[in-house]
XYZ file of C-alpha atoms in Angstrom:
783
model
C 30.825 -20.341 -34.691
C 31.568 -19.972 -33.003
C 31.657 -22.349 -28.950
C 29.810 -26.508 -26.665
C 28.845 -30.405 -24.772
C 23.339 -35.207 -21.200
C 24.270 -37.203 -23.737
C 20.777 -38.612 -23.455
C 17.281 -37.340 -22.871
C 15.734 -37.779 -19.453
C 12.761 -40.151 -19.376
C 9.657 -38.049 -19.646
C 6.688 -38.084 -17.309
C 3.103 -37.518 -18.440
C 4.099 -38.535 -21.978
C 0.778 -38.044 -23.730
C 0.400 -34.413 -22.680
C 4.007 -33.467 -23.249
C 4.238 -35.238 -26.605
C 1.087 -33.507 -27.813
C 2.428 -30.140 -26.699
C 5.728 -30.882 -28.388
C 4.039 -31.654 -31.695
C 1.858 -28.552 -31.543
C 4.256 -25.956 -30.219
C 7.818 -26.903 -31.072
C 9.817 -24.863 -33.607
C 10.918 -26.666 -36.747
C 14.478 -27.062 -35.497
C 13.242 -29.215 -32.627
C 10.676 -31.284 -34.465
C 12.677 -33.177 -37.035
C 15.209 -30.816 -38.591
C 18.848 -30.991 -37.527
C 19.283 -28.972 -34.311
C 21.363 -25.896 -34.901
C 24.675 -25.035 -33.307
C 26.091 -21.538 -33.282
C 28.526 -20.206 -35.851
C 29.485 -16.722 -36.962
C 27.888 -15.565 -40.195
C 27.115 -12.500 -42.243
C 23.665 -11.043 -41.427
C 22.535 -11.620 -45.011
C 23.039 -15.366 -44.534
C 20.354 -15.231 -41.835
C 18.068 -12.972 -43.865
C 18.823 -9.888 -41.734
C 19.920 -6.323 -42.378
C 23.465 -5.564 -41.292
C 22.767 -1.842 -41.308
C 19.833 -2.251 -38.932
C 21.818 -4.548 -36.625
C 24.568 -1.940 -36.476
C 22.091 0.491 -34.941
C 22.299 -1.660 -31.800
C 25.869 -0.467 -31.357
C 24.638 3.116 -31.756
C 21.993 2.576 -29.069
C 24.556 1.144 -26.667
C 27.107 3.864 -27.400
C 24.570 6.612 -26.717
C 23.558 4.994 -23.420
C 27.206 4.750 -22.367
C 27.835 8.399 -23.225
C 24.785 9.392 -21.192
C 26.173 7.498 -18.190
C 23.269 5.051 -18.059
C 25.647 2.080 -17.903
C 29.421 1.598 -18.144
C 29.269 -0.857 -21.052
C 27.528 -3.883 -22.500
C 27.886 -6.978 -24.663
C 25.074 -7.880 -27.055
C 24.784 -11.025 -29.184
C 22.105 -11.672 -31.816
C 21.718 -15.001 -33.608
C 19.180 -16.398 -36.049
C 18.903 -19.982 -37.241
C 22.156 -20.756 -35.425
C 24.026 -17.932 -37.180
C 25.624 -15.340 -34.897
C 25.092 -12.182 -36.929
C 25.873 -9.527 -34.305
C 28.249 -9.769 -31.338
C 29.667 -6.532 -30.030
C 31.200 -5.123 -26.871
C 30.725 -1.413 -26.141
C 32.107 0.826 -23.389
C 33.906 -0.302 -20.257
C 33.471 -3.276 -17.998
C 34.958 -1.335 -15.076
C 35.180 2.366 -14.184
C 36.461 2.086 -10.616
C 39.176 1.690 -9.438
C 40.323 2.129 -13.062
C 38.765 1.984 -16.500
C 38.947 -1.367 -18.212
C 37.398 -1.894 -21.634
C 34.478 -4.197 -22.155
C 35.221 -7.206 -24.369
C 33.324 -10.115 -25.825
C 34.631 -12.581 -23.264
C 33.600 -10.500 -20.241
C 31.873 -12.540 -17.534
C 28.753 -11.012 -15.963
C 26.695 -11.474 -12.821
C 23.477 -12.325 -14.679
C 21.212 -11.967 -11.623
C 17.671 -13.269 -12.231
C 18.591 -14.999 -15.485
C 19.572 -17.694 -12.966
C 15.861 -18.479 -12.681
C 15.439 -19.516 -16.326
C 18.931 -20.809 -17.083
C 19.290 -23.002 -13.994
C 16.333 -23.361 -11.645
C 13.349 -23.779 -13.970
C 15.138 -26.246 -16.313
C 16.383 -28.332 -13.375
C 12.905 -28.501 -11.859
C 11.504 -29.635 -15.203
C 14.224 -32.276 -15.505
C 12.980 -33.720 -12.200
C 9.420 -33.519 -13.530
C 10.548 -35.613 -16.513
C 12.094 -38.123 -14.117
C 8.950 -38.319 -11.988
C 10.759 -37.023 -8.895
C 8.822 -33.744 -8.797
C 5.222 -33.061 -9.851
C 4.078 -29.644 -10.993
C 0.715 -29.931 -9.204
C 2.093 -31.170 -5.888
C 2.162 -28.618 -3.036
C 5.489 -27.235 -1.947
C 5.000 -28.643 1.563
C 5.449 -32.177 0.194
C 9.076 -31.340 -0.637
C 9.672 -28.807 2.156
C 7.726 -30.210 5.141
C 8.570 -27.249 7.368
C 6.077 -25.198 5.299
C 3.065 -27.437 6.172
C 1.624 -24.839 8.545
C 2.376 -21.911 6.267
C -0.409 -20.713 3.920
C 2.059 -20.813 1.026
C 2.822 -24.467 1.771
C -0.209 -25.349 -0.347
C 1.268 -23.505 -3.314
C 2.238 -25.982 -6.008
C 5.513 -26.224 -7.849
C 3.710 -24.677 -10.826
C 2.658 -21.709 -8.645
C 6.282 -21.153 -7.638
C 7.468 -21.258 -11.264
C 4.832 -18.733 -12.391
C 5.076 -16.461 -9.305
C 1.516 -17.112 -8.112
C 2.381 -18.708 -4.755
C 1.013 -15.811 -2.704
C 4.427 -15.029 -1.166
C 5.698 -11.439 -0.992
C 8.324 -10.221 -3.475
C 11.190 -10.636 -1.003
C 12.303 -10.456 2.592
C 12.180 -7.165 4.495
C 15.262 -4.975 4.190
C 15.862 -5.260 7.925
C 16.189 -9.049 7.683
C 19.795 -10.141 8.202
C 19.434 -13.917 8.069
C 22.636 -15.682 7.027
C 22.850 -19.045 5.294
C 20.302 -21.151 3.385
C 18.632 -22.638 6.495
C 18.187 -19.255 8.145
C 16.825 -17.762 4.914
C 14.213 -20.548 4.688
C 13.220 -19.828 8.298
C 12.900 -16.141 7.427
C 10.632 -16.986 4.483
C 8.424 -19.069 6.825
C 8.032 -16.030 9.034
C 6.658 -13.968 6.121
C 2.913 -13.670 5.814
C 1.287 -14.630 2.551
C -0.155 -11.712 0.564
C -2.648 -13.882 -1.343
C -3.915 -17.437 -1.544
C -1.935 -19.740 -3.846
C -2.975 -19.204 -7.468
C -5.010 -16.068 -6.682
C -2.532 -13.348 -7.558
C 0.597 -12.853 -9.663
C 3.481 -11.230 -7.791
C 7.060 -11.619 -9.029
C 9.074 -12.934 -6.090
C 12.637 -14.086 -5.576
C 11.321 -16.186 -2.702
C 9.563 -18.534 -5.141
C 12.845 -19.489 -6.796
C 14.753 -19.703 -3.532
C 12.196 -22.334 -2.522
C 12.506 -24.093 -5.887
C 16.265 -24.229 -5.338
C 15.655 -25.787 -1.932
C 13.317 -28.360 -3.499
C 16.021 -29.293 -5.979
C 18.625 -29.806 -3.280
C 16.293 -31.730 -0.936
C 15.018 -34.004 -3.708
C 18.415 -34.871 -5.195
C 20.747 -34.560 -2.222
C 23.010 -32.427 -4.415
C 23.872 -28.749 -4.212
C 22.291 -26.412 -6.727
C 25.674 -25.491 -8.199
C 26.607 -29.167 -8.667
C 23.264 -29.923 -10.324
C 23.640 -26.984 -12.677
C 27.180 -27.992 -13.622
C 26.334 -31.650 -14.238
C 22.917 -31.272 -15.857
C 23.144 -27.990 -17.795
C 26.582 -26.397 -18.126
C 28.571 -29.496 -19.107
C 25.980 -30.935 -21.527
C 25.669 -27.590 -23.337
C 29.364 -26.737 -23.270
C 28.854 -23.667 -21.049
C 32.446 -23.709 -19.857
C 32.403 -20.117 -18.629
C 29.267 -20.273 -16.508
C 29.242 -20.939 -12.754
C 28.055 -19.972 -9.323
C 30.893 -18.539 -7.215
C 33.272 -18.289 -10.170
C 36.891 -19.343 -9.614
C 39.563 -16.796 -8.821
C 41.167 -17.405 -12.231
C 38.155 -15.733 -13.838
C 38.280 -12.639 -11.661
C 39.985 -10.294 -14.119
C 37.365 -11.039 -16.771
C 34.370 -10.411 -14.501
C 32.481 -7.129 -14.823
C 32.277 -5.618 -11.320
C 28.977 -4.489 -9.851
C 28.112 -1.984 -7.116
C 30.641 -0.570 -4.693
C 30.069 -1.968 -1.223
C 32.346 -1.296 1.744
C 34.592 0.849 -0.431
C 35.215 -1.593 -3.284
C 33.145 -2.929 -6.213
C 31.967 -6.507 -6.007
C 33.852 -8.557 -8.575
C 33.242 -12.269 -8.579
C 30.853 -12.294 -5.634
C 27.141 -12.061 -6.328
C 25.474 -8.634 -6.208
C 22.075 -9.874 -4.994
C 21.973 -9.541 -1.161
C 19.925 -12.669 -0.506
C 22.038 -14.837 -2.812
C 25.158 -13.366 -1.191
C 23.901 -14.297 2.269
C 23.107 -17.797 1.012
C 26.725 -18.365 0.019
C 26.512 -17.163 -3.603
C 24.371 -20.004 -4.938
C 20.600 -19.653 -4.917
C 17.629 -20.494 -7.081
C 16.845 -16.871 -7.881
C 20.306 -15.343 -8.470
C 24.034 -15.947 -8.238
C 24.942 -17.170 -11.718
C 27.883 -15.736 -13.687
C 28.165 -16.247 -17.444
C 29.222 -14.881 -20.839
C 27.212 -13.857 -23.880
C 28.286 -16.907 -25.874
C 27.472 -19.375 -23.095
C 24.007 -17.866 -22.672
C 23.536 -17.977 -26.439
C 24.281 -21.713 -26.330
C 21.616 -22.157 -23.688
C 19.106 -20.075 -25.643
C 19.842 -22.033 -28.833
C 19.268 -25.274 -26.913
C 15.813 -24.010 -25.955
C 15.096 -23.051 -29.573
C 16.319 -26.536 -30.595
C 13.850 -28.205 -28.246
C 16.319 -28.849 -25.412
C 19.318 -29.980 -27.441
C 22.648 -28.379 -28.329
C 25.230 -30.459 -30.160
C 25.155 -33.832 -28.435
C 23.967 -32.398 -25.122
C 20.288 -32.583 -24.227
C 18.946 -30.842 -21.123
C 15.191 -31.250 -21.695
C 12.936 -33.348 -23.873
C 11.211 -31.448 -26.711
C 7.783 -31.760 -25.127
C 9.111 -30.381 -21.864
C 10.508 -27.341 -23.642
C 7.081 -26.821 -25.189
C 5.504 -27.090 -21.744
C 8.055 -24.698 -20.258
C 7.497 -22.034 -22.899
C 3.693 -22.181 -23.270
C 2.113 -18.817 -22.278
C -0.142 -18.709 -19.208
C -2.489 -15.894 -18.179
C -1.718 -14.225 -14.859
C -4.332 -13.747 -12.109
C -4.959 -10.111 -11.167
C -2.243 -8.917 -13.540
C -1.735 -7.891 -17.158
C 0.256 -10.031 -19.535
C 1.373 -13.635 -19.610
C 4.242 -15.741 -18.339
C 5.395 -19.323 -18.794
C 6.949 -21.782 -16.372
C 9.837 -19.373 -15.783
C 9.854 -17.001 -18.751
C 8.153 -13.637 -19.227
C 6.004 -13.257 -22.350
C 4.352 -9.859 -22.272
C 4.037 -8.679 -18.685
C 4.705 -4.966 -18.107
C 8.304 -5.859 -17.172
C 9.017 -7.781 -20.384
C 11.670 -6.507 -22.813
C 9.576 -7.595 -25.785
C 10.507 -5.707 -28.934
C 7.876 -4.104 -31.118
C 8.657 -6.608 -33.895
C 8.708 -9.736 -31.694
C 6.338 -12.544 -32.586
C 3.466 -13.335 -30.180
C 5.168 -16.599 -29.160
C 8.456 -14.980 -28.114
C 9.590 -14.860 -24.483
C 12.498 -13.800 -22.314
C 13.738 -12.686 -18.929
C 15.728 -9.871 -17.358
C 18.234 -9.541 -14.523
C 18.580 -6.707 -11.997
C 22.254 -6.117 -12.786
C 21.326 -5.145 -16.359
C 20.935 -8.403 -18.250
C 18.338 -9.935 -20.543
C 17.604 -12.948 -22.741
C 14.969 -12.890 -25.471
C 13.986 -15.876 -27.626
C 11.673 -15.865 -30.622
C 10.980 -19.494 -31.678
C 8.914 -18.765 -34.835
C 11.795 -16.754 -36.317
C 14.537 -18.849 -34.594
C 16.063 -15.647 -33.230
C 17.781 -15.045 -29.912
C 19.136 -11.898 -28.271
C 21.562 -11.821 -25.332
C 21.999 -8.477 -23.543
C 24.607 -8.281 -20.776
C 25.623 -5.209 -18.812
C 26.674 -4.259 -15.294
C 24.480 -1.163 -15.086
C 24.765 -1.204 -11.256
C 28.490 -0.368 -11.492
C 29.730 1.652 -9.732
C 26.950 3.264 -7.651
C 23.838 1.209 -8.362
C 22.174 4.048 -10.277
C 22.452 2.810 -13.858
C 19.319 3.155 -15.948
C 18.319 0.740 -18.684
C 14.795 2.133 -19.149
C 13.733 1.056 -22.615
C 17.248 0.104 -23.765
C 16.902 -3.668 -23.626
C 13.567 -3.534 -25.432
C 15.047 -1.188 -28.047
C 17.848 -3.668 -28.721
C 15.358 -6.528 -29.141
C 13.304 -4.272 -31.433
C 16.342 -3.485 -33.577
C 17.031 -7.194 -34.006
C 13.420 -7.762 -35.034
C 13.545 -4.833 -37.442
C 16.736 -6.268 -39.000
C 14.824 -9.441 -39.819
C 11.785 -7.511 -41.034
C 13.914 -5.444 -43.437
C 15.870 -8.436 -44.708
C 19.352 -8.419 -46.234
C 20.781 -5.086 -47.334
C 20.957 -4.474 -51.102
C 24.191 -5.577 -52.749
C 26.688 -2.711 -53.011
C 27.256 -1.240 -56.457
C 30.758 -2.679 -56.503
C 32.029 -5.631 -54.483
C 34.428 -5.026 -51.609
C 38.039 -4.856 -52.736
C 39.207 -7.378 -50.187
C 37.835 -10.312 -48.252
C 38.757 -10.842 -44.609
C 39.903 -14.401 -43.847
C 38.689 -15.999 -40.644
C 41.799 -15.056 -38.692
C 41.085 -11.358 -39.262
C 37.449 -11.802 -38.245
C 38.706 -13.475 -35.065
C 41.021 -10.503 -34.522
C 38.056 -8.132 -34.822
C 36.493 -10.127 -31.991
C 39.666 -9.496 -29.945
C 40.211 -13.302 -29.980
C 37.341 -13.580 -27.460
C 36.429 -17.199 -28.345
C 39.916 -18.203 -27.210
C 39.997 -16.191 -23.988
C 41.513 -18.088 -21.101
C 42.049 -21.227 -23.210
C 45.334 -23.018 -23.805
C 45.354 -23.233 -27.575
C 46.927 -25.560 -30.114
C 47.079 -24.240 -33.699
C 46.990 -26.416 -36.829
C 48.589 -24.259 -39.504
C 51.317 -23.708 -42.068
C 52.602 -20.862 -44.229
C 49.069 -20.133 -45.512
C 47.818 -19.280 -42.035
C 48.301 -15.509 -42.127
C 46.367 -12.276 -42.531
C 46.291 -10.024 -45.594
C 49.327 -8.130 -44.323
C 51.321 -11.362 -44.302
C 51.455 -11.757 -40.508
C 51.328 -15.368 -39.370
C 48.279 -16.521 -37.447
C 50.583 -17.882 -34.745
C 52.151 -14.459 -34.259
C 48.802 -12.641 -34.306
C 47.499 -14.938 -31.582
C 50.498 -14.400 -29.351
C 50.400 -10.635 -29.850
C 46.677 -10.730 -29.008
C 47.320 -12.343 -25.637
C 46.134 -15.817 -26.619
C 47.739 -18.619 -24.630
C 49.181 -20.426 -27.643
C 50.878 -23.603 -26.422
C 51.612 -25.752 -29.484
C 51.601 -25.801 -33.273
C 50.580 -28.675 -35.545
C 51.689 -28.905 -39.173
C 50.128 -30.855 -42.084
C 51.823 -32.386 -45.121
C 54.764 -30.195 -46.283
C 55.367 -28.888 -42.762
C 54.996 -25.515 -41.096
C 56.805 -23.661 -43.889
C 55.025 -25.582 -46.654
C 58.237 -26.593 -48.399
C 58.975 -30.111 -47.154
C 58.697 -33.167 -49.391
C 57.967 -36.526 -47.797
C 57.516 -37.234 -44.080
C 57.907 -34.194 -41.812
C 59.626 -34.475 -38.425
C 58.379 -32.854 -35.241
C 60.357 -29.778 -34.254
C 60.147 -26.233 -32.905
C 59.031 -22.968 -34.446
C 62.030 -20.702 -34.868
C 60.020 -17.556 -34.181
C 57.985 -18.512 -31.110
C 59.963 -21.460 -29.786
C 56.732 -23.454 -29.589
C 56.718 -27.190 -30.300
C 55.553 -28.110 -33.802
C 53.828 -31.509 -33.876
C 53.950 -33.085 -37.319
C 50.714 -34.577 -38.644
C 52.552 -36.000 -41.650
C 55.304 -38.068 -40.110
C 55.280 -40.778 -37.469
C 51.539 -40.139 -37.113
C 48.890 -38.548 -39.285
C 46.618 -37.748 -36.357
C 46.990 -35.683 -33.185
C 47.759 -38.079 -30.342
C 46.445 -37.744 -26.768
C 49.991 -36.883 -25.698
C 50.144 -34.027 -28.218
C 46.807 -32.707 -26.965
C 47.648 -32.939 -23.294
C 47.496 -29.549 -21.597
C 45.378 -27.941 -24.338
C 41.860 -26.551 -23.943
C 41.080 -25.851 -27.607
C 42.326 -26.573 -31.135
C 42.407 -23.851 -33.781
C 42.604 -24.770 -37.477
C 43.875 -22.315 -40.115
C 44.919 -23.843 -43.446
C 44.216 -22.819 -47.035
C 42.542 -25.616 -48.999
C 42.478 -25.792 -52.818
C 38.969 -27.148 -53.420
C 39.872 -30.691 -54.500
C 38.962 -33.922 -52.707
C 42.421 -35.500 -52.844
C 44.250 -32.549 -51.259
C 45.402 -33.904 -47.905
C 44.788 -30.823 -45.769
C 41.096 -31.671 -45.536
C 41.940 -35.192 -44.366
C 44.086 -33.624 -41.663
C 41.045 -31.515 -40.778
C 38.949 -34.662 -40.402
C 41.571 -36.359 -38.250
C 41.843 -33.260 -36.046
C 38.082 -33.248 -35.511
C 38.105 -36.952 -34.628
C 40.942 -36.537 -32.135
C 39.391 -33.438 -30.571
C 36.023 -35.159 -30.166
C 37.701 -38.128 -28.479
C 39.476 -35.825 -26.016
C 36.555 -33.438 -25.473
C 38.439 -30.471 -26.943
C 36.573 -27.691 -28.776
C 37.707 -26.921 -32.335
C 37.585 -23.491 -33.963
C 38.113 -23.381 -37.739
C 39.236 -20.094 -39.256
C 37.680 -20.200 -42.679
C 39.215 -19.101 -45.969
C 37.776 -18.824 -49.488
C 37.744 -21.807 -51.812
C 40.273 -20.504 -54.376
C 38.488 -22.103 -57.347
C 35.069 -20.802 -56.226
C 32.361 -22.434 -54.166
C 29.936 -22.430 -57.063
C 31.014 -25.392 -59.217
C 30.711 -28.987 -57.995
C 32.030 -31.810 -60.194
C 31.673 -35.537 -59.571
C 32.003 -38.387 -59.386
C 31.470 -38.941 -55.664
C 33.937 -41.179 -53.826
C 32.745 -44.741 -53.244
C 32.311 -44.966 -49.439
C 34.607 -47.995 -49.079
C 37.510 -46.343 -50.920
C 38.493 -43.807 -48.262
C 42.174 -43.109 -47.678
C 44.491 -40.280 -46.661
C 43.761 -38.667 -50.038
C 40.043 -39.460 -49.828
C 38.682 -38.797 -46.344
C 34.965 -38.568 -47.104
C 32.519 -39.336 -49.908
C 32.920 -36.031 -51.736
C 32.940 -35.208 -55.435
C 36.393 -34.521 -56.832
C 35.643 -30.785 -56.930
C 33.454 -30.217 -53.882
C 32.756 -26.480 -54.058
C 33.091 -25.970 -50.292
C 35.371 -24.054 -47.958
C 37.392 -25.779 -45.279
C 34.986 -24.434 -42.646
C 31.982 -25.834 -44.474
C 33.750 -29.164 -44.841
C 34.424 -29.196 -41.111
C 30.725 -28.739 -40.426
C 29.855 -31.468 -42.933
C 32.412 -33.942 -41.573
C 31.306 -33.327 -37.995
C 27.631 -33.633 -38.817
C 27.575 -36.434 -41.367
C 30.154 -38.629 -39.649
C 28.536 -38.169 -36.224
C 31.779 -37.062 -34.606
C 30.166 -34.934 -31.921
C 33.055 -32.474 -31.865
C 32.368 -29.089 -30.302
C 32.952 -27.129 -33.482
C 32.934 -23.416 -34.225
C 33.590 -21.989 -37.683
C 34.578 -18.345 -38.043
C 33.646 -17.468 -41.631
C 35.657 -15.331 -44.015
C 33.967 -11.955 -44.116
C 32.595 -10.761 -47.438
C 33.389 -13.765 -49.638
C 30.791 -14.846 -52.198
C 30.613 -18.327 -53.665
C 31.195 -17.189 -57.231
C 34.464 -15.420 -56.387
C 37.835 -16.773 -57.472
C 40.854 -16.261 -55.270
C 42.224 -13.416 -57.392
C 38.973 -11.541 -56.715
C 39.379 -11.629 -52.931
C 42.247 -9.188 -52.434
C 44.035 -11.797 -50.302
C 47.667 -12.223 -51.384
C 48.438 -15.612 -52.917
C 50.608 -17.891 -50.769
C 51.541 -21.250 -52.265
C 49.479 -23.758 -50.244
C 52.008 -26.471 -51.078
C 55.313 -26.546 -52.984
C 53.812 -27.439 -56.361
C 50.610 -25.386 -56.376
C 52.244 -22.103 -57.200
C 49.397 -20.088 -58.644
C 45.648 -19.893 -59.001
C 46.114 -21.417 -62.450
C 47.795 -24.423 -60.881
C 44.969 -24.745 -58.334
C 42.366 -24.500 -61.113
C 44.055 -27.281 -63.085
C 44.812 -29.453 -60.065
C 41.510 -31.421 -60.167
C 42.218 -32.201 -63.832
C 45.948 -32.873 -64.010
C 46.536 -33.903 -60.383
C 43.879 -36.589 -60.837
C 46.227 -38.483 -63.183
C 49.305 -38.355 -60.980
C 48.917 -41.890 -59.666
C 49.408 -43.260 -63.178
C 52.771 -43.400 -64.951
C 52.795 -39.724 -65.949
C 54.707 -36.615 -65.045
C 52.278 -33.859 -64.052
C 54.953 -31.198 -64.108
C 56.497 -31.671 -60.685
C 60.111 -30.623 -61.034
C 59.264 -28.060 -63.731
C 58.440 -24.364 -63.581
C 54.734 -25.038 -64.032
C 53.487 -28.037 -62.046
C 49.985 -29.236 -62.939
C 49.997 -27.064 -66.068
C 51.821 -29.692 -68.162
C 51.648 -33.470 -68.338
C 53.477 -36.103 -70.302
C 55.935 -38.986 -70.347
C 58.878 -40.229 -72.398
C 56.505 -42.526 -74.313
C 53.991 -39.778 -75.237
C 53.884 -38.023 -78.617
C 52.881 -34.465 -77.740
C 51.511 -33.596 -81.187
C 49.316 -36.702 -81.307
C 47.947 -36.166 -77.821
C 47.225 -32.468 -78.441
C 45.445 -33.307 -81.714
C 43.301 -35.976 -80.066
C 42.298 -33.691 -77.176
C 41.651 -30.652 -79.366
C 39.196 -32.676 -81.429
C 37.051 -33.132 -78.314
C 36.335 -29.375 -78.198
C 36.239 -29.295 -74.404
C 34.845 -26.054 -72.938
C 37.204 -23.367 -71.634
C 40.486 -25.157 -72.376
C 43.010 -25.815 -75.143
C 45.996 -28.129 -75.450
C 49.412 -27.236 -76.866
C 52.179 -29.785 -77.585
C 55.148 -29.358 -75.272
C 58.422 -30.984 -74.227
C 59.979 -30.832 -70.758
C 62.493 -32.596 -68.530
C 61.446 -32.842 -64.871
C 64.205 -32.361 -62.303
C 62.184 -34.153 -59.612
C 59.448 -36.730 -59.104
C 58.217 -38.941 -61.959
C 60.667 -39.288 -64.882
C 63.247 -37.145 -63.143
C 65.979 -36.205 -65.601
C 64.183 -37.823 -68.550
C 62.941 -35.965 -71.612
C 59.174 -36.038 -71.844
C 56.631 -35.015 -74.421
C 53.025 -34.133 -73.670
C 50.707 -31.171 -73.595
C 50.424 -27.856 -71.846
C 46.875 -27.350 -70.568
C 45.741 -23.758 -71.023
C 42.522 -22.505 -69.436
C 40.867 -20.057 -71.829
C 37.599 -19.518 -69.922
C 37.693 -20.526 -66.302
C 33.934 -20.116 -65.850
C 33.238 -22.717 -68.541
C 36.215 -24.942 -67.774
C 35.294 -28.258 -66.173
C 38.406 -29.668 -64.585
C 37.226 -33.173 -63.742
C 35.791 -33.854 -67.186
C 38.984 -32.509 -68.721
C 41.187 -34.774 -66.621
C 39.137 -37.847 -67.371
C 39.075 -37.082 -71.109
C 42.884 -36.843 -71.006
C 43.010 -40.255 -69.291
C 40.704 -41.757 -71.919
C 42.807 -40.231 -74.730
C 46.045 -41.607 -73.296
C 44.471 -45.045 -73.017
C 43.275 -44.865 -76.621
C 46.682 -43.763 -77.926
C 48.878 -45.908 -75.681
C 46.898 -48.990 -74.577
C 48.962 -51.193 -72.321
C 51.595 -48.494 -71.812
C 49.446 -45.957 -70.003
C 48.522 -47.521 -66.660
C 44.855 -46.550 -66.681
C 43.938 -48.602 -63.597
C 46.221 -46.432 -61.472
C 43.861 -43.490 -62.016
C 41.381 -45.166 -59.689
C 43.619 -44.323 -56.719
C 42.482 -40.672 -56.800
C 39.312 -41.095 -58.865
C 37.740 -43.382 -56.251
C 34.619 -44.390 -58.154
C 34.115 -47.804 -59.764
C 31.362 -46.753 -62.138
C 33.457 -43.885 -63.461
C 36.387 -46.248 -63.846
C 34.237 -48.599 -65.921
C 33.331 -45.738 -68.268
C 37.017 -44.817 -68.563
C 37.874 -48.347 -69.634
C 35.325 -47.883 -72.438
C 37.070 -44.654 -73.443
C 34.249 -42.289 -72.405
C 35.698 -39.559 -70.210
C 32.519 -37.473 -70.306
C 30.406 -40.352 -68.997
C 33.038 -41.056 -66.342
C 32.827 -37.453 -65.129
C 29.038 -37.737 -64.861
C 28.978 -41.204 -63.327
C 26.343 -41.931 -60.694
C 24.421 -38.634 -60.931
C 22.090 -39.756 -58.153
C 25.049 -39.873 -55.741
C 26.029 -36.356 -56.761
C 22.453 -35.127 -56.271
C 22.372 -36.718 -52.819
C 25.638 -35.017 -51.950
C 24.348 -31.638 -53.114
C 21.327 -31.983 -50.822
C 23.584 -32.784 -47.865
C 26.033 -30.030 -48.827
C 23.288 -27.423 -48.798
C 22.802 -27.862 -45.035
C 26.366 -26.837 -44.278
C 26.948 -23.867 -46.586
C 27.939 -20.638 -44.855
C 28.009 -18.297 -47.862
């Protein structure tokens, strides 16, 4: 899902302590398992109740109606699966109402402390440039005569420095230097380490330590060391003017609401960038950060902290003269915490004055992002209990588990493009988009994905077409052209080049992929998918795949697996011939197993189950290519299409491609008799005669068989195809070019069995390779 990007871990200081903590305290995702990235998923896939999650929307709606806040965005994810992401109410009331949406940018206030300042300090601890037990005065010498100068970096992180909670209201200091002078004028309220008192001053000083130690501004450090590595492309201090319309305004000051300038007075007077406040971000960007913490400091290929450092950062500490616990930045269970009643003891989070919150629960791998602008328009919004209630609802959804299956399945499945539409195309907001698509990229009403995007305000800039072109009717190489409806350029990925070139990608911010696959390894659309991922990774472009059902189910997997050295345009990856995966799942597998490092989001098809065939989805059939004209053709394609490289007609140029096969030298009766004697499950063979008007044996009379599926649940396409090849070789040795079958079969062991006339053994060749694939496949399944 769903949306990401240092490429290396920082060297870690105090290795023995941090390594030990990492081993003892890290969640499974950070201690050996593959780190998770975010993708949209059904709640059941994460073991959560959809009905209970939907009560979050009810809670928010009631609060909006009561005038407690204008609107909010909430995101819940578990095990990397985004199971709830909703926008409720308005992002602005004055000067006019503007609806809240998923891509709204918020002033996140004190979340700055845990998203920017604490992680940056701990990065310098890893590098040996800052020590947690060193006094602040070592880094800020002007505090040597101040009682708080003896407070350590750890004291500042945990709010036990002895400094007051803030500067007096009458203070009007302007600029970072003047603010530091004002802090020096404040009297300490306790000795360092003697008392807990939450204070913005602690994190202002930590921000100053960061800038003094590195010689870089806080905003530059955050961009280079956190936002870019994690792919937080919509997070910044002092956001650019281009973002202004998407920013939720805060309190009215001097007659107008603040929109794009920080609400916090001290951060405002410091120029908008401070260690305690000033950050602007979106729900998805904050979810990326939270997932990185749950992963042990890693998201995708971007690492911001070593695993042991994350363990150190999130370990609970008791608070002197106060109830509850905190960590080096986070709140665990102090009176101000938004802990839900179902949160685990090791969970933690933080809040922001403007109406924001993050809550992370490592044992359950759950995260909650709550964003609102409750201070708009008059500063009187009230979130009392609301953030905690939302966290509680998420915990209850996990406690209750998946909802019971409905008595009857839904009549229609929503393809990924419709799910994206329900999200108001938020993942694409502000991006210049290129769309890889053809005639199959459409919703259930038949509207093209390209048109839906343009109508939804998406900045669609270019189209890319696979084999058979944008309309899906071309044979042979496809030229580049223009879309007659939109006027957009259409770059062919089956012509002069098979891959997107840097020139094609120039001026784009994101690639969207929406093609219907047919579930067979040698169908070229999935190779195009792989090439798109490779090109996007090379150019640093995010990829969003709009998923669609596997038309021949995602339940059955048939080998043999492709030999790794036999890859080609019809064999991109070592998959079985019938892989049992959707195009979105394949994208995840390609990206993960081939180490591409693409920033990949998959938007799943809503409601599809692995055992469902295409005619059970309610989605209208659209021919994915000129010769796959029905679900029957798609079902037979792994059997009959497998033999196309040999000297056979597979029905191209007839009314039923891939449902018949033959040649002028075949005796249809003999072949049907031979195949019938095998008693293959779910299929029968009828002698037939046909004359193709295109492709192999064009204009020549052929005999052969019609392949009729009698029980599609029992039918095994790959075994059937290989038994046909073995029969043809038995009946017509030397005439049937058996060796040509290897071009699409792609497995030497299976080919050896075929030469011996054993199609069943060929289909089951190298079972250990198939078992290995199934184990890998399991990690990437979305349904």
